[in-house]
Short mmCIF file of C-alpha atoms and ligand atoms in Angstrom, two decimals:
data_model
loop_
_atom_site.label_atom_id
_atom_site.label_comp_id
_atom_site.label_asym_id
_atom_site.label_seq_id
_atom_site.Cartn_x
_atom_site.Cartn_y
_atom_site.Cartn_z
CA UNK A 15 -74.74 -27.50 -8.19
CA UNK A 16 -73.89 -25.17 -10.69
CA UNK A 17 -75.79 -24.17 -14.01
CA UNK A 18 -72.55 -22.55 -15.29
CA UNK A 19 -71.66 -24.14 -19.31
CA UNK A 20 -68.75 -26.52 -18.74
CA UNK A 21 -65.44 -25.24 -19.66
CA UNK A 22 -63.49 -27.19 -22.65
CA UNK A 23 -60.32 -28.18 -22.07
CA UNK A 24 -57.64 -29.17 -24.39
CA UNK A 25 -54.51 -31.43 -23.38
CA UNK A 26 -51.72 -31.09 -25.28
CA UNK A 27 -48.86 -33.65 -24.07
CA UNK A 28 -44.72 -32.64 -25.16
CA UNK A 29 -43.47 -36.66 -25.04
CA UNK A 30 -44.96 -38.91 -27.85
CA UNK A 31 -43.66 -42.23 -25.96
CA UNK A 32 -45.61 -44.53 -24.63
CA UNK A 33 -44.09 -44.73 -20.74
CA UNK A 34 -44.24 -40.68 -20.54
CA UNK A 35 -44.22 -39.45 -17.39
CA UNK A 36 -45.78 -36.41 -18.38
CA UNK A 37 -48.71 -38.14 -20.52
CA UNK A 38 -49.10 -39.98 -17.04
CA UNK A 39 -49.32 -36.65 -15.43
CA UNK A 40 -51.86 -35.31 -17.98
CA UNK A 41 -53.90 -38.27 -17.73
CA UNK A 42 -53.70 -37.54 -13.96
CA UNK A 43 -54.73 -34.13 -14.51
CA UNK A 44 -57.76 -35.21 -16.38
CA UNK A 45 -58.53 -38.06 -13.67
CA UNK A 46 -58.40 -34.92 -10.57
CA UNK A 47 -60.12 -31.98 -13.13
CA UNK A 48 -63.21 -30.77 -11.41
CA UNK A 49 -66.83 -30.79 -12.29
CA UNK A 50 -67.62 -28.53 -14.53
CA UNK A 51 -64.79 -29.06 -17.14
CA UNK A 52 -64.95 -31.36 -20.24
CA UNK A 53 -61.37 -32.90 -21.86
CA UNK A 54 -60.01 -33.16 -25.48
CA UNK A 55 -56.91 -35.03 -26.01
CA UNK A 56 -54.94 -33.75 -28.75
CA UNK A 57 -52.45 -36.17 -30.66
CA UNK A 58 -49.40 -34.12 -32.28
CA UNK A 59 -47.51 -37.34 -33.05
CA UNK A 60 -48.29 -36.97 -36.96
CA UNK A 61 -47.64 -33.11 -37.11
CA UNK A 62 -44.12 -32.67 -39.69
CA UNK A 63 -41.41 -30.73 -38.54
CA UNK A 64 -42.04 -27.28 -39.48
CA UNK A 65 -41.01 -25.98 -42.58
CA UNK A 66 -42.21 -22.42 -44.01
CA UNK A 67 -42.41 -23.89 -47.42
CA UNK A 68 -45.12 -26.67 -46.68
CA UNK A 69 -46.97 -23.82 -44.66
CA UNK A 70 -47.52 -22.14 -48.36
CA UNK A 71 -49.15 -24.43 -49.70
CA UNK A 72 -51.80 -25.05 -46.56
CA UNK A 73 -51.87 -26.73 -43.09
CA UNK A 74 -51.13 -30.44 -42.90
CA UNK A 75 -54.02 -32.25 -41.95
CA UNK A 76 -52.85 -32.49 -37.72
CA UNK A 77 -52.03 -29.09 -37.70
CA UNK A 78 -55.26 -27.91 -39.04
CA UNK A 79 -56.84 -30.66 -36.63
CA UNK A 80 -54.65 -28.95 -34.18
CA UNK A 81 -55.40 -25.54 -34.83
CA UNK A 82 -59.44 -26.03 -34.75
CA UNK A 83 -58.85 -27.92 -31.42
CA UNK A 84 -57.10 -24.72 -29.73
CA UNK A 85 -59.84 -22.78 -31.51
CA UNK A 86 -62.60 -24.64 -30.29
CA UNK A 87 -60.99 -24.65 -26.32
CA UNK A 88 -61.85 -22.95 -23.35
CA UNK A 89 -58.19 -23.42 -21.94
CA UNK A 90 -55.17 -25.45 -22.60
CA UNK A 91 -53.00 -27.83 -20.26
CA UNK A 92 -49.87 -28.23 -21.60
CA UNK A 93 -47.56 -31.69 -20.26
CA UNK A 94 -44.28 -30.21 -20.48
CA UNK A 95 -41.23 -32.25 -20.61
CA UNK A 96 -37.77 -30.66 -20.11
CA UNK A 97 -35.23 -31.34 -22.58
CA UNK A 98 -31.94 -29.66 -22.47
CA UNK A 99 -33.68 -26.96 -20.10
CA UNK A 100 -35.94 -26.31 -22.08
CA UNK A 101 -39.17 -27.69 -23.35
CA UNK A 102 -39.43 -30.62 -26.03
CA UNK A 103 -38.98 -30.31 -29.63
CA UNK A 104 -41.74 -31.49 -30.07
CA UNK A 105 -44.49 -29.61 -27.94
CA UNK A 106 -42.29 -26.58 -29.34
CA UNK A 107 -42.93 -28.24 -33.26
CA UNK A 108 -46.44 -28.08 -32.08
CA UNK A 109 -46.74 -24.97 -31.09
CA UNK A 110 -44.74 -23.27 -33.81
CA UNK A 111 -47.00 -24.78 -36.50
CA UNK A 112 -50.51 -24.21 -34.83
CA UNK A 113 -49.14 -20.11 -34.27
CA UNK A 114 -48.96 -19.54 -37.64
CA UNK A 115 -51.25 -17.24 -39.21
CA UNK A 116 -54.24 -16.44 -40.13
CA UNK A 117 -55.23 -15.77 -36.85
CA UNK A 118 -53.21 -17.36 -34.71
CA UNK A 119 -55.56 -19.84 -31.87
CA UNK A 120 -53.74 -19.12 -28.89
CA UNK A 121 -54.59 -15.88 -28.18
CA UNK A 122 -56.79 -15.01 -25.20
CA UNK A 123 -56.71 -18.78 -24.10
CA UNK A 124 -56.46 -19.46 -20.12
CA UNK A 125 -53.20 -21.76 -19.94
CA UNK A 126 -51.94 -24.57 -17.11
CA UNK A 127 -48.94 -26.04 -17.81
CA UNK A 128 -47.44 -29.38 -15.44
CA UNK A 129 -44.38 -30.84 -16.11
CA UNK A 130 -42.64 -34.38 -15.06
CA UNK A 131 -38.88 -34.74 -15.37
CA UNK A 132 -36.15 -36.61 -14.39
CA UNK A 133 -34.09 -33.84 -12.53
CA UNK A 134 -34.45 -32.69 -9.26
CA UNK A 135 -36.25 -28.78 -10.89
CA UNK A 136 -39.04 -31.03 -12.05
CA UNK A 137 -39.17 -29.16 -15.54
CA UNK A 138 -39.00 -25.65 -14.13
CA UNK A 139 -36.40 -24.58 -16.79
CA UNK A 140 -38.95 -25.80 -19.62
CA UNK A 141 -41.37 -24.14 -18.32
CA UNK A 142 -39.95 -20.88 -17.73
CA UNK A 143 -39.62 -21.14 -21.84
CA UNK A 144 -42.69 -22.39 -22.11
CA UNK A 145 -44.43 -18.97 -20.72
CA UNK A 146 -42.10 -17.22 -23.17
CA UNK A 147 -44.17 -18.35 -25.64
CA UNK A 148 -47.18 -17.95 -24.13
CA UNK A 149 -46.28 -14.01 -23.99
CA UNK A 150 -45.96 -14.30 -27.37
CA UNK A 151 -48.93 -15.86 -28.28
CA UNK A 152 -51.10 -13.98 -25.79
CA UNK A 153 -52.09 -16.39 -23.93
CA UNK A 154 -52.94 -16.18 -19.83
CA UNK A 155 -50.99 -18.74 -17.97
CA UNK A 156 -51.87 -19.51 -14.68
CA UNK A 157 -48.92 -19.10 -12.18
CA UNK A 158 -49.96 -21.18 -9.13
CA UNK A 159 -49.54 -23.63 -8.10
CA UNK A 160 -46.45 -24.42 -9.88
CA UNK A 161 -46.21 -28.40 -10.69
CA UNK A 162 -43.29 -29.52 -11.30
CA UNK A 163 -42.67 -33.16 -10.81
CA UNK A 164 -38.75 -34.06 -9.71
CA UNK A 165 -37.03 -37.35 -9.75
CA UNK A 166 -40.29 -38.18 -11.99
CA UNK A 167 -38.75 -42.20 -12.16
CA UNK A 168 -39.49 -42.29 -8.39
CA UNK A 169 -43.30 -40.90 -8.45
CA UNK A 170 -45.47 -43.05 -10.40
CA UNK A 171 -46.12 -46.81 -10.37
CA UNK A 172 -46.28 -49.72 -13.57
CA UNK A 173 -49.48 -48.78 -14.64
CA UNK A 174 -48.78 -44.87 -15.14
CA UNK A 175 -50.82 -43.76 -11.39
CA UNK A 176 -49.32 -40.98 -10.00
CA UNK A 177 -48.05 -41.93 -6.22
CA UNK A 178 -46.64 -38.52 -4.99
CA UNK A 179 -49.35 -37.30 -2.64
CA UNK A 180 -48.14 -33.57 -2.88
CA UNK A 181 -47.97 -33.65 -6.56
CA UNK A 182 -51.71 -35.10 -6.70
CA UNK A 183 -52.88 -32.16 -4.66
CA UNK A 184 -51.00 -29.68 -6.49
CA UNK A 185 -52.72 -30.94 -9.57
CA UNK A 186 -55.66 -31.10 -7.99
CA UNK A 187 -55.63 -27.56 -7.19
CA UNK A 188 -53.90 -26.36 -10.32
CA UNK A 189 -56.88 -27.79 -12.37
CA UNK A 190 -59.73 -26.09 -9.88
CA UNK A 191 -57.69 -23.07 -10.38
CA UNK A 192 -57.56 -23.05 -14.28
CA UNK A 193 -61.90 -23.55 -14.23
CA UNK A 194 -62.23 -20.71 -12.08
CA UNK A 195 -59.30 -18.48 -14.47
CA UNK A 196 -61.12 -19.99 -17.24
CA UNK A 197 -64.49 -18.35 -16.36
CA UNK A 198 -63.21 -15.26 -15.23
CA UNK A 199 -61.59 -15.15 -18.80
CA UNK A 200 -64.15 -16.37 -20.82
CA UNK A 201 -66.69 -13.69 -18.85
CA UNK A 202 -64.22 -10.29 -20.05
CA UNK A 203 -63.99 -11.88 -23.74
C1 FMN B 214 -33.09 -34.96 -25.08
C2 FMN B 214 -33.35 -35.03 -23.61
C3 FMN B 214 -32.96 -33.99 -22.79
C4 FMN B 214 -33.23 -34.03 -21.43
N1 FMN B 214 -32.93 -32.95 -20.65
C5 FMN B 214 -33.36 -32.91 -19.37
C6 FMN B 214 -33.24 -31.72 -18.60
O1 FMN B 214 -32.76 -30.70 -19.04
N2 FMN B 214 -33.73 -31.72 -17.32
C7 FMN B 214 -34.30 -32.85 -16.76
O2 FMN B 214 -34.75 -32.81 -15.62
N3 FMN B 214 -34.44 -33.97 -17.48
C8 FMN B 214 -34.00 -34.04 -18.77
N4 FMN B 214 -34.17 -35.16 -19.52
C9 FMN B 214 -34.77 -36.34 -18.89
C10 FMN B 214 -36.28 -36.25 -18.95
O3 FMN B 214 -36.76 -35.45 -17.89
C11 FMN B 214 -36.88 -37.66 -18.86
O4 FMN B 214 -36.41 -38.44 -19.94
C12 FMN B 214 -38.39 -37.61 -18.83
O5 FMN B 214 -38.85 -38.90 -18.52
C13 FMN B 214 -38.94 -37.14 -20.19
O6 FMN B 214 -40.33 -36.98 -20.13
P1 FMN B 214 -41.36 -38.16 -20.53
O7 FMN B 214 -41.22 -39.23 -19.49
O8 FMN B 214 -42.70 -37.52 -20.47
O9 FMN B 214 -41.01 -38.67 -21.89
C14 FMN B 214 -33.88 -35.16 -20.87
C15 FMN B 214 -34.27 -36.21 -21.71
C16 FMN B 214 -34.03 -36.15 -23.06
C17 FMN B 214 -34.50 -37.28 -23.94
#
């Protein structure tokens, strides 16, 4: 058993409706994490569409919410749905309003990102823009394993359980993988 502090994750999920396959995935990512790691659960469905103007005059109240939540993490998982090749409006929303300055959250945080989708690339193209901004931002994504859920309608049951064996694993692993990147991160800072 280790004596090692637990590492904080926050989830952040891209698809605000109810039957998301990549809330399902996230909530199958917190089911597999290992021991060691506590979860937040951050809810972006109230965060406004950005606008420079509002920004002026102070955070809304979920973005600040948001912003102390990134803040307060060890690492981020990020549920990434693919829209148009690219990831949701509204994870990207999310992200562009918690970036702002003063000193922007993300930077330095140990990233994992998983994505369900309906195509047979399983999200890869939202992903690839996903990192893009995670260069930006400084953070450290994780690069393996990649999870990337295809034909997403054909891998999880009614009630949201993930049935895709390989996909399991691969969260499985990816979530091992981000508390051991985690520590290693958290022990340079
Ligand atoms: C606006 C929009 C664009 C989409 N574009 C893609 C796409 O580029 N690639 C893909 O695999 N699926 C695409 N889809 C299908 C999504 O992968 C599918 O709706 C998926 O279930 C969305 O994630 P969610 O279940 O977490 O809401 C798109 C869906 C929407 C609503």
């Amino acid at each position: 058993m280790s004596d090692a502090k637990p590492v904080s994750l926050l989830a952040v999920c891209g698809s605000l409706r109810k039957g998301s396959f990549n809330r399902a995935a996230m909530n199958t990512a917190i089911e597999l994490k290992p021991a060691g790691m506590t979860v937040t659960v951050a809810d972006i469905a109230q965060i406004p569409l950005y606008d420079e103007d509002v920004r002026a005059q102070g955070f809304p109240p979920p973005v600040e919410t948001l912003r102390q939540q990134i803040k307060a993490a060890d690492a981020l998982l990020f549920a990434c749905p693919e829209y148009n090749y690219s990831m949701s409006g509204v994870l990207k929303n999310a992200i562009d309003w918690a970036s702002r300055p003063p000193e922007q959250p993300f930077a330095g945080k140990p990233v994992a990102m998983i994505s369900a989708a309906a195509g047979m690339a399983g999200g890869a193209r939202a992903q690839l823009h996903l990192r893009q901004s995670c260069v930006f931002l400084d953070m450290h994504p994780l690069n393996k394993p990649e999870v990337l859920i295809f034909q997403a309608q054909n891998k999880f049951d009614d009630s949201g359980k993930l049935t895709d064996e390989t996909a399991r694993n691969l969260i499985r692993d990816l979530m091992a993988n981000l508390l051991g990147w985690a520590r290693q991160i958290g022990a340079r800072a």
